[in-house]
Short mmCIF file of C-alpha atoms and ligand atoms in Angstrom, two decimals:
data_model
loop_
_atom_site.label_atom_id
_atom_site.label_comp_id
_atom_site.label_asym_id
_atom_site.label_seq_id
_atom_site.Cartn_x
_atom_site.Cartn_y
_atom_site.Cartn_z
CA MET A 29 13.32 36.29 -12.01
CA THR A 30 11.52 32.94 -12.27
CA MET A 31 7.80 32.57 -11.76
CA VAL A 32 6.80 30.43 -8.79
CA THR A 33 3.69 28.32 -9.36
CA THR A 34 1.16 27.16 -6.77
CA SER A 35 2.90 23.77 -6.51
CA GLY A 36 6.08 25.53 -5.40
CA MET A 37 7.87 24.82 -8.71
CA SER A 38 9.50 27.57 -10.66
CA ALA A 39 9.24 27.79 -14.42
CA SER A 40 12.91 26.78 -14.67
CA ASP A 41 12.18 23.50 -12.86
CA SER A 42 11.46 21.51 -15.98
CA PRO A 43 12.10 17.76 -16.08
CA ARG A 44 15.75 17.06 -16.83
CA ARG A 45 15.51 13.44 -15.66
CA VAL A 46 12.42 11.40 -14.95
CA ALA A 47 12.30 8.33 -12.68
CA VAL A 48 9.68 6.00 -14.17
CA THR A 49 8.51 3.34 -11.71
CA PHE A 50 6.32 0.32 -11.32
CA VAL A 51 5.76 -1.90 -8.28
CA ASN A 52 6.65 -5.57 -8.73
CA HIS A 53 4.85 -8.63 -7.35
CA ALA A 54 7.03 -8.56 -4.22
CA GLY A 55 6.00 -4.94 -3.52
CA ALA A 56 9.36 -3.36 -4.44
CA VAL A 57 9.31 -0.12 -6.43
CA LEU A 58 11.51 -0.59 -9.52
CA VAL A 59 12.80 2.24 -11.67
CA LYS A 60 14.35 3.33 -14.95
CA VAL A 61 15.46 6.92 -15.38
CA VAL A 62 15.15 8.75 -18.71
CA PRO A 63 16.40 12.22 -19.68
CA GLY A 64 13.68 14.87 -19.89
CA THR A 65 14.25 15.04 -23.64
CA ARG A 66 13.27 11.36 -23.96
CA PHE A 67 10.26 11.46 -21.65
CA ALA A 68 7.77 11.87 -24.50
CA ALA A 69 9.17 8.68 -26.07
CA ALA A 70 9.00 6.89 -22.70
CA ALA A 71 5.35 7.92 -22.46
CA GLN A 72 4.61 6.70 -25.97
CA LEU A 73 6.81 3.66 -26.52
CA GLY A 74 8.12 2.92 -23.03
CA VAL A 75 11.47 1.71 -21.76
CA GLY A 76 12.60 -1.93 -21.60
CA PHE A 77 11.90 -4.02 -18.49
CA SER A 78 12.27 -7.77 -18.30
CA PRO A 79 9.29 -9.75 -16.92
CA VAL A 80 11.76 -11.60 -14.65
CA SER A 81 11.50 -8.71 -12.16
CA ASP A 82 8.21 -10.16 -10.89
CA ALA A 83 10.08 -13.35 -9.92
CA TRP A 84 12.26 -11.41 -7.47
CA ARG A 85 11.68 -11.88 -3.77
CA ILE A 86 11.60 -8.99 -1.32
CA ASP A 87 15.36 -9.38 -0.82
CA GLY A 88 15.88 -8.85 -4.55
CA LEU A 89 16.98 -12.43 -5.25
CA PRO A 90 15.18 -14.44 -7.92
CA ASP A 91 13.23 -17.47 -6.77
CA ASP A 92 14.31 -20.36 -8.96
CA GLY A 93 10.91 -22.05 -8.68
CA HIS A 94 9.03 -19.01 -10.00
CA PRO A 95 7.51 -19.38 -13.49
CA LEU A 96 8.80 -15.92 -14.48
CA ALA A 97 12.39 -16.74 -13.46
CA VAL A 98 13.46 -17.11 -17.09
CA PRO A 99 15.83 -14.95 -19.15
CA ASP A 100 13.48 -14.61 -22.13
CA GLY A 101 11.20 -11.79 -23.16
CA ASP A 102 11.02 -8.07 -22.68
CA LEU A 103 8.30 -5.60 -21.80
CA ARG A 104 8.00 -1.85 -22.19
CA LEU A 105 7.38 0.28 -19.12
CA VAL A 106 5.20 3.05 -20.55
CA ALA A 107 5.26 6.23 -18.46
CA ASP A 108 1.94 7.87 -17.62
CA ALA A 109 2.58 11.47 -18.65
CA ALA A 110 -0.60 12.70 -16.97
CA ALA A 111 0.76 11.48 -13.62
CA LEU A 112 4.18 13.21 -13.94
CA ARG A 113 5.13 14.90 -10.66
CA PRO A 114 8.16 16.79 -9.31
CA LEU A 115 10.50 14.63 -7.22
CA GLU A 116 13.26 17.08 -6.52
CA PRO A 117 12.47 19.80 -9.06
CA ALA A 118 15.31 22.17 -8.16
CA GLU A 119 17.68 19.42 -9.39
CA GLY A 120 15.50 18.62 -12.38
CA TRP A 121 14.27 15.30 -10.93
CA PHE A 122 10.72 14.24 -11.76
CA TRP A 123 8.76 11.02 -11.30
CA ALA A 124 6.08 9.21 -13.25
CA PRO A 125 4.42 5.83 -12.72
CA GLY A 126 4.18 3.47 -15.65
CA ASP A 127 2.30 0.45 -17.01
CA ARG A 128 4.12 -2.48 -18.56
CA ARG A 129 3.06 -3.45 -22.06
CA HIS A 130 4.27 -5.89 -24.69
CA ARG A 131 6.60 -4.50 -27.34
CA ASP A 132 3.68 -4.21 -29.76
CA GLY A 133 1.82 -1.99 -27.27
CA SER A 134 -0.71 -4.62 -26.21
CA PRO A 135 -1.42 -4.94 -22.46
CA TYR A 136 0.74 -7.29 -20.34
CA ALA A 137 -1.63 -9.54 -18.41
CA ALA A 138 0.42 -9.57 -15.19
CA ASP A 139 0.86 -5.78 -14.98
CA GLN A 140 -0.28 -4.57 -11.58
CA ARG A 141 -1.26 -0.99 -12.45
CA SER A 142 -3.17 -2.10 -15.55
CA PHE A 143 -5.07 -4.60 -13.38
CA CYS A 144 -6.06 -1.81 -10.99
CA ARG A 145 -7.23 0.35 -13.89
CA ALA A 146 -9.19 -2.50 -15.47
CA ARG A 147 -11.06 -3.09 -12.21
CA ARG A 148 -11.79 0.62 -11.92
CA ASP A 149 -13.23 0.65 -15.43
CA ALA A 150 -15.28 -2.49 -14.71
CA LEU A 151 -16.80 -0.83 -11.63
CA ALA A 152 -17.44 2.37 -13.55
CA ALA A 153 -19.34 0.38 -16.20
CA GLU A 154 -21.76 -0.55 -13.41
CA GLY A 155 -22.10 3.07 -12.26
CA MET A 156 -19.84 2.49 -9.26
CA THR A 157 -17.11 4.76 -7.98
CA LEU A 158 -14.59 3.73 -5.37
CA THR A 159 -12.44 6.38 -3.74
CA ALA A 160 -9.39 5.36 -1.73
CA GLY A 161 -6.73 6.88 0.48
CA PHE A 162 -3.73 5.34 2.24
CA GLU A 163 -2.21 5.96 5.64
CA ILE A 164 1.56 5.49 5.84
CA GLU A 165 3.33 4.60 9.09
CA TRP A 166 7.10 4.47 9.35
CA LEU A 167 9.92 4.34 11.83
CA VAL A 168 12.69 6.96 11.70
CA ALA A 169 15.76 5.08 12.84
CA GLU A 170 19.50 4.63 12.79
CA PRO A 171 21.15 1.21 12.62
CA GLY A 172 22.51 0.20 16.05
CA PRO A 173 25.72 -1.78 16.69
CA LEU A 174 23.97 -5.08 15.89
CA GLY A 175 22.09 -3.63 12.91
CA GLU A 176 18.96 -3.12 15.01
CA ALA A 177 16.62 -0.18 14.39
CA MET A 178 17.37 2.49 16.99
CA PRO A 179 14.70 5.24 17.17
CA ALA A 180 16.32 8.44 15.91
CA LEU A 181 13.98 10.92 17.56
CA ALA A 182 12.78 11.23 21.14
CA GLY A 183 9.25 12.07 22.24
CA GLY A 184 6.09 10.29 23.32
CA PRO A 185 3.18 8.68 21.44
CA TYR A 186 1.30 11.37 19.51
CA GLY A 187 3.67 13.70 21.37
CA ALA A 188 4.08 17.35 20.53
CA ASP A 189 7.52 16.85 22.10
CA ARG A 190 8.39 14.45 19.26
CA LEU A 191 7.11 16.95 16.73
CA MET A 192 9.36 19.60 18.27
CA GLU A 193 12.33 17.19 18.35
CA GLY A 194 11.81 16.58 14.66
CA LEU A 195 10.28 19.84 13.47
CA ASP A 196 12.97 20.46 10.83
CA TYR A 197 12.41 16.92 9.53
CA ALA A 198 8.62 17.33 9.53
CA GLY A 199 8.90 20.67 7.75
CA ALA A 200 11.25 19.31 5.10
CA LEU A 201 9.00 16.33 4.48
CA LEU A 202 5.78 18.33 4.23
CA ASP A 203 7.56 20.84 1.95
CA ALA A 204 8.58 17.95 -0.32
CA LEU A 205 4.97 16.70 -0.47
CA ASP A 206 3.63 20.18 -1.21
CA THR A 207 6.26 20.75 -3.89
CA ALA A 208 5.28 17.45 -5.49
CA GLY A 209 1.64 18.57 -5.46
CA LEU A 210 0.83 15.52 -3.33
CA PRO A 211 -2.22 16.31 -1.19
CA TRP A 212 -2.13 15.07 2.41
CA LEU A 213 -4.72 15.24 5.16
CA GLN A 214 -2.78 14.73 8.36
CA PHE A 215 0.69 14.12 9.78
CA HIS A 216 1.49 13.02 13.33
CA PRO A 217 3.96 11.24 15.61
CA GLU A 218 2.47 7.72 15.91
CA TYR A 219 2.30 5.50 18.96
CA GLY A 220 5.66 3.73 18.59
CA ALA A 221 9.03 5.32 19.39
CA ALA A 222 10.16 7.57 16.48
CA GLN A 223 7.18 6.34 14.44
CA PHE A 224 5.32 8.82 12.25
CA GLU A 225 2.15 8.70 10.21
CA LEU A 226 0.96 10.51 7.12
CA SER A 227 -2.61 10.28 5.77
CA LEU A 228 -2.86 10.91 2.06
CA ALA A 229 -5.85 12.60 0.45
CA PRO A 230 -8.33 10.18 -1.14
CA GLY A 231 -8.54 9.85 -4.88
CA ASP A 232 -9.49 7.41 -7.57
CA PRO A 233 -7.77 4.02 -7.09
CA ILE A 234 -4.92 4.63 -9.55
CA GLU A 235 -4.36 8.09 -8.12
CA ALA A 236 -4.41 6.73 -4.55
CA ALA A 237 -1.84 4.02 -5.36
CA ASP A 238 0.36 6.48 -7.29
CA ARG A 239 0.26 8.85 -4.33
CA LEU A 240 1.39 6.09 -1.97
CA VAL A 241 4.35 5.24 -4.20
CA LEU A 242 5.47 8.86 -4.54
CA ALA A 243 4.93 9.65 -0.86
CA ARG A 244 7.12 6.71 0.16
CA LEU A 245 9.89 7.81 -2.20
CA LEU A 246 9.76 11.33 -0.76
CA ILE A 247 9.75 10.06 2.84
CA GLN A 248 12.77 7.87 2.08
CA ARG A 249 14.61 10.73 0.39
CA VAL A 250 13.98 13.34 3.07
CA THR A 251 14.80 10.88 5.86
CA ARG A 252 18.16 10.10 4.21
CA ARG A 253 18.88 13.82 3.90
CA PHE A 254 18.77 13.94 7.70
CA GLY A 255 21.15 10.98 7.91
CA TRP A 256 18.44 8.59 9.16
CA ARG A 257 16.64 5.66 7.59
CA ALA A 258 12.90 5.25 7.18
CA SER A 259 11.64 1.72 7.81
CA PHE A 260 8.26 0.85 6.35
CA SER A 261 8.61 -2.76 7.50
CA PRO A 262 5.43 -4.26 9.00
CA LEU A 263 7.56 -5.05 12.06
CA PRO A 264 11.02 -3.44 12.21
CA GLU A 265 11.66 -4.79 15.75
CA ALA A 266 9.87 -7.58 17.64
CA VAL A 267 9.47 -5.40 20.72
CA ARG A 268 7.85 -2.46 18.92
CA VAL A 269 4.41 -1.87 17.41
CA GLY A 270 4.35 -2.41 13.69
CA ASN A 271 3.84 -0.15 10.71
CA GLY A 272 0.45 -0.36 9.02
CA GLY A 273 -0.54 0.77 5.56
CA HIS A 274 -4.25 1.12 6.24
CA VAL A 275 -6.52 1.90 3.32
CA HIS A 276 -9.76 3.88 3.46
CA LEU A 277 -12.51 3.27 0.92
CA SER A 278 -15.72 5.08 0.14
CA LEU A 279 -18.19 3.84 -2.42
CA SER A 280 -21.02 5.32 -4.38
CA ARG A 281 -23.39 4.13 -7.09
CA ARG A 282 -24.47 6.78 -9.57
CA GLY A 283 -23.39 9.43 -7.10
CA VAL A 284 -25.28 7.93 -4.11
CA PRO A 285 -23.01 6.88 -1.21
CA LEU A 286 -23.38 3.15 -0.47
CA LEU A 287 -22.29 3.08 3.15
CA GLN A 288 -24.65 5.60 4.73
CA GLY A 289 -28.25 6.78 4.88
CA GLY A 290 -29.79 3.45 5.95
CA ASP A 291 -31.28 1.94 9.11
CA GLY A 292 -28.65 -0.79 9.56
CA PRO A 293 -25.84 -0.73 12.11
CA GLY A 294 -23.68 2.37 11.71
CA GLY A 295 -26.32 3.77 9.30
CA LEU A 296 -25.66 1.16 6.59
CA PRO A 297 -28.30 0.77 3.87
CA PRO A 298 -29.18 -2.83 2.74
CA ALA A 299 -26.78 -2.73 -0.25
CA GLY A 300 -23.96 -1.56 2.01
CA GLU A 301 -24.71 -4.33 4.52
CA GLY A 302 -24.66 -7.05 1.84
CA LEU A 303 -21.43 -5.70 0.41
CA LEU A 304 -19.73 -5.46 3.77
CA GLY A 305 -20.82 -9.03 4.56
CA ALA A 306 -19.24 -10.23 1.31
CA LEU A 307 -16.00 -8.29 1.92
CA LEU A 308 -15.78 -9.74 5.41
CA GLU A 309 -16.05 -13.28 4.04
CA ALA A 310 -13.39 -12.54 1.42
CA LEU A 311 -10.83 -11.12 3.86
CA PRO A 312 -8.71 -14.31 4.17
CA ALA A 313 -8.32 -14.44 0.36
CA LEU A 314 -7.37 -10.75 0.25
CA LEU A 315 -4.89 -11.06 3.11
CA PRO A 316 -1.73 -12.05 1.17
CA ILE A 317 -2.27 -9.08 -1.15
CA GLY A 318 -2.49 -6.62 1.77
CA CYS A 319 0.04 -8.51 3.92
CA PRO A 320 2.39 -10.19 1.43
CA LEU A 321 5.47 -10.79 3.57
CA ALA A 322 6.08 -13.56 6.06
CA VAL A 323 6.95 -10.83 8.59
CA SER A 324 3.53 -9.21 7.97
CA TYR A 325 2.02 -11.98 10.09
CA ARG A 326 4.25 -11.09 13.04
CA ARG A 327 2.64 -7.62 13.04
CA LEU A 328 -0.88 -9.07 12.96
CA ALA A 329 -1.12 -9.72 16.70
CA PRO A 330 -4.04 -8.84 19.00
CA SER A 331 -4.14 -5.55 20.91
CA ARG A 332 -1.74 -3.69 18.60
CA TRP A 333 -4.45 -2.06 16.44
CA SER A 334 -3.31 -4.11 13.48
CA ALA A 335 -6.76 -5.78 13.55
CA PRO A 336 -6.00 -9.47 13.02
CA PHE A 337 -9.65 -10.60 13.47
CA GLN A 338 -12.15 -11.39 10.74
CA VAL A 339 -14.74 -9.02 12.20
CA TRP A 340 -16.15 -5.60 11.47
CA GLY A 341 -17.04 -2.80 13.84
CA VAL A 342 -18.23 0.77 13.93
CA GLU A 343 -15.19 2.87 14.82
CA ASN A 344 -13.52 -0.26 16.32
CA ARG A 345 -9.74 -0.14 15.83
CA GLU A 346 -9.24 -3.87 16.42
CA ALA A 347 -11.68 -4.85 13.65
CA ALA A 348 -10.17 -5.69 10.26
CA LEU A 349 -12.97 -3.68 8.65
CA ARG A 350 -13.75 -0.49 10.53
CA LEU A 351 -16.79 1.48 9.43
CA VAL A 352 -16.36 5.20 9.91
CA PRO A 353 -19.89 6.63 9.62
CA ALA A 354 -20.63 9.88 7.78
CA ALA A 355 -19.59 12.86 9.84
CA ALA A 356 -20.92 16.36 10.36
CA ASP A 357 -18.03 17.68 8.23
CA GLY A 358 -19.74 16.18 5.17
CA VAL A 359 -17.16 13.42 4.63
CA ASP A 360 -18.90 10.29 3.29
CA ALA A 361 -18.99 7.14 5.40
CA HIS A 362 -16.01 4.96 4.61
CA LEU A 363 -14.40 1.65 5.44
CA GLU A 364 -10.90 1.29 6.77
CA LEU A 365 -9.06 -1.95 6.01
CA LYS A 366 -6.72 -2.03 8.98
CA THR A 367 -4.85 -5.23 8.28
CA ALA A 368 -2.94 -3.96 5.24
CA ASP A 369 0.74 -3.05 5.57
CA LEU A 370 3.27 -1.29 3.38
CA GLY A 371 4.72 -4.51 2.01
CA ALA A 372 1.61 -4.49 -0.19
CA ASN A 373 1.69 -3.52 -3.83
CA PRO A 374 -0.96 -0.75 -3.70
CA TYR A 375 -2.12 -1.35 -7.29
CA LEU A 376 -2.77 -5.02 -6.55
CA LEU A 377 -4.44 -4.21 -3.26
CA LEU A 378 -6.83 -1.65 -4.73
CA GLY A 379 -7.41 -3.80 -7.82
CA ALA A 380 -8.30 -6.80 -5.65
CA LEU A 381 -10.50 -4.69 -3.38
CA GLN A 382 -12.39 -3.35 -6.38
CA ALA A 383 -12.84 -6.89 -7.73
CA LEU A 384 -14.24 -8.00 -4.37
CA VAL A 385 -16.54 -4.97 -4.19
CA GLN A 386 -17.93 -5.84 -7.60
CA GLU A 387 -18.44 -9.45 -6.53
CA GLY A 388 -20.00 -8.34 -3.23
CA LEU A 389 -22.57 -6.19 -5.03
CA ARG A 390 -23.48 -9.14 -7.25
CA GLN A 391 -23.49 -11.70 -4.44
CA PRO A 392 -24.34 -9.88 -1.21
CA ARG A 393 -23.77 -11.85 2.00
CA PRO A 394 -25.44 -11.58 5.40
CA LEU A 395 -23.65 -9.19 7.71
CA PRO A 396 -22.96 -10.36 11.28
CA GLU A 397 -23.38 -7.99 14.21
CA PRO A 398 -20.61 -5.40 14.55
CA VAL A 399 -18.06 -6.21 17.23
CA ARG A 400 -17.85 -3.80 20.14
CA GLY A 401 -14.75 -3.72 22.33
CA ASP A 402 -11.67 -5.88 21.99
CA PRO A 403 -12.39 -8.95 19.80
CA ALA A 404 -9.76 -10.88 21.82
CA GLN A 405 -11.88 -10.51 24.97
CA LEU A 406 -15.28 -11.67 23.66
CA PRO A 407 -17.01 -14.54 25.52
CA ARG A 408 -16.87 -16.49 22.22
CA PRO A 409 -13.48 -15.73 20.69
CA ALA A 410 -13.63 -13.87 17.39
CA GLN A 411 -12.32 -15.61 14.26
CA ARG A 412 -8.65 -14.80 13.63
CA LEU A 413 -7.54 -14.13 10.08
CA PRO A 414 -5.02 -16.66 8.66
CA LEU A 415 -2.06 -16.81 11.02
CA ASP A 416 0.67 -17.09 8.41
CA LEU A 417 1.38 -16.42 4.77
CA ALA A 418 1.03 -20.08 3.77
CA ALA A 419 -2.56 -20.20 5.08
CA ALA A 420 -3.42 -16.80 3.58
CA SER A 421 -1.92 -17.81 0.24
CA ALA A 422 -4.06 -20.97 0.18
CA ALA A 423 -7.19 -18.80 0.62
CA PHE A 424 -6.00 -16.48 -2.18
CA ALA A 425 -5.22 -19.40 -4.49
CA ALA A 426 -8.74 -20.78 -3.94
CA SER A 427 -10.54 -17.45 -4.58
CA LEU A 428 -12.54 -17.68 -7.80
CA PRO A 429 -13.53 -13.99 -7.89
CA LEU A 430 -9.90 -12.91 -7.58
CA ARG A 431 -8.73 -15.45 -10.14
CA GLN A 432 -11.41 -14.33 -12.59
CA ALA A 433 -10.63 -10.65 -12.08
CA MET A 434 -6.86 -11.11 -12.29
CA GLY A 435 -6.70 -13.70 -15.00
CA PRO A 436 -4.54 -16.84 -14.75
CA LEU A 437 -1.13 -15.24 -15.44
CA LEU A 438 -1.39 -12.57 -12.74
CA HIS A 439 -3.07 -14.91 -10.24
CA ASP A 440 -0.68 -17.84 -10.80
CA THR A 441 2.46 -15.71 -10.68
CA LEU A 442 1.31 -14.03 -7.45
CA VAL A 443 0.68 -17.43 -5.85
CA ALA A 444 4.19 -18.46 -6.98
CA GLY A 445 5.63 -15.31 -5.37
CA GLN A 446 3.78 -16.00 -2.11
CA GLN A 447 5.14 -19.54 -2.06
CA ALA A 448 8.64 -18.18 -2.71
CA GLU A 449 8.27 -15.87 0.29
CA VAL A 450 7.08 -18.80 2.44
CA ARG A 451 10.21 -20.75 1.36
CA ARG A 452 12.49 -17.76 2.04
CA ALA A 453 11.07 -17.34 5.53
CA ALA A 454 11.26 -21.06 6.35
CA ALA A 455 15.08 -20.82 6.34
CA LEU A 456 15.09 -18.00 8.94
CA ASP A 457 14.40 -17.90 12.67
CA PRO A 458 11.99 -15.16 13.88
CA GLU A 459 14.74 -12.63 14.63
CA GLU A 460 16.44 -13.26 11.28
CA LEU A 461 13.10 -12.90 9.52
CA ILE A 462 12.44 -9.51 11.13
CA ALA A 463 16.02 -8.40 10.41
CA SER A 464 15.70 -9.46 6.76
CA CYS A 465 12.93 -6.90 6.17
CA ARG A 466 13.95 -4.33 8.77
CA TRP A 467 15.16 -1.66 6.37
CA LEU A 468 12.36 -2.12 3.88
CA PRO A 469 12.43 -0.67 1.21
CA LEU A 470 16.22 -1.17 1.10
CA THR A 471 17.00 -4.74 0.07
CA GLY A 472 20.16 -6.79 0.02
N1 LIG B 510 0.58 0.77 14.05
C1 LIG B 510 -0.68 0.07 13.96
C2 LIG B 510 -0.59 -0.98 12.83
O1 LIG B 510 0.30 -1.72 12.80
C3 LIG B 510 -1.84 0.99 13.68
C4 LIG B 510 -2.10 2.07 14.70
C5 LIG B 510 -3.32 2.87 14.27
O2 LIG B 510 -4.45 2.48 14.56
O3 LIG B 510 -3.14 3.84 13.54
O4 LIG B 510 -1.38 -1.09 11.98
MG1 LIG B 511 -1.81 4.95 12.66
#
């Protein structure tokens, strides 16, 4: 008889093969698999990965104009043994995220996960802690005769009928999360047809990004087991609501929460107000990190709760920054960045957010009044965020705090990737653009 542990694994479920992943500049999760017997070496020395993979576009093709589109060089993807988790343990499959390093073990300056960790450490050196958690929305679909995404499950928005239609699917998915030891807070049928949402438990920024990567892999796997496809595309079909990848952030300095306990709007203390003001100003520069695809900007339309306005609000779901005040259940006040979608590389997004938090604490900015109601209906129209990737990329390219935090190699190569995506999209009409990302994360 085998012992069953609290994570649902049995003692015989030891790693026989480990999928080691990183997320490239385009937001694709890339992988090398090692046998369990070689995992210790992968965690110490790493496995080879060419830097060219950051020159790939979302469709997997290299962009010839990208500075990393060269055949030279090699990096080592070093698995993080502490983050090893079961993927499909009964079959011996495990997963671990990795950091890319040079062959001599020194850090690679354009590595996304290392950037996120460096920003975490920089905040910690100032006594700051940022805790983050992602929400994942996805469409469960089958390809129709013209390749369109046909909802695979009936049932209404937030409908218990949809849960019942898909109860076997929901159970299999939540089992997979529990088996992987991946803590989740909530699961529900979302507003759109056959759209679902999963809220992941908050954790430190690396943990939060790792959880998003693993959760998406598990959602993809379980959905395929049912013969369907999961689409995480920001907009799988023009006529449907999009998929967000909202991120929640709470902040504390030396253990004292920064977004509550004051007399400002929503209970903000002065430091929280100054920080929120600075984050609000920086939103255009952050946008191409949270919304990196040309199709992302087709999701960012008014009145779809994708929050395309450069405003903040208390519990306002059309505001790009939504303050959720501290609640009776003891949960700290937190901010929800509603614009972000699942095209984003979560390590870059949380790294950039941490860099902007650090800058905002150093250089607080005045906070405008919170917006109440629909920002599209105000007597003086609210400021829209950049309307396309080209405009957002220009704001990112001009951001000194992000350039300083990222360093020139990471910053320059991200700008090059954004420009490559702008060029890719320019050759497509709107329908072709949506179709080209419809089955995200499947490319090609
Ligand atoms: N599906 C919406 C989006 O694109 C979000 C709906 C919600 O508020 O959860 O972001
Ligand atoms: Mg939602």
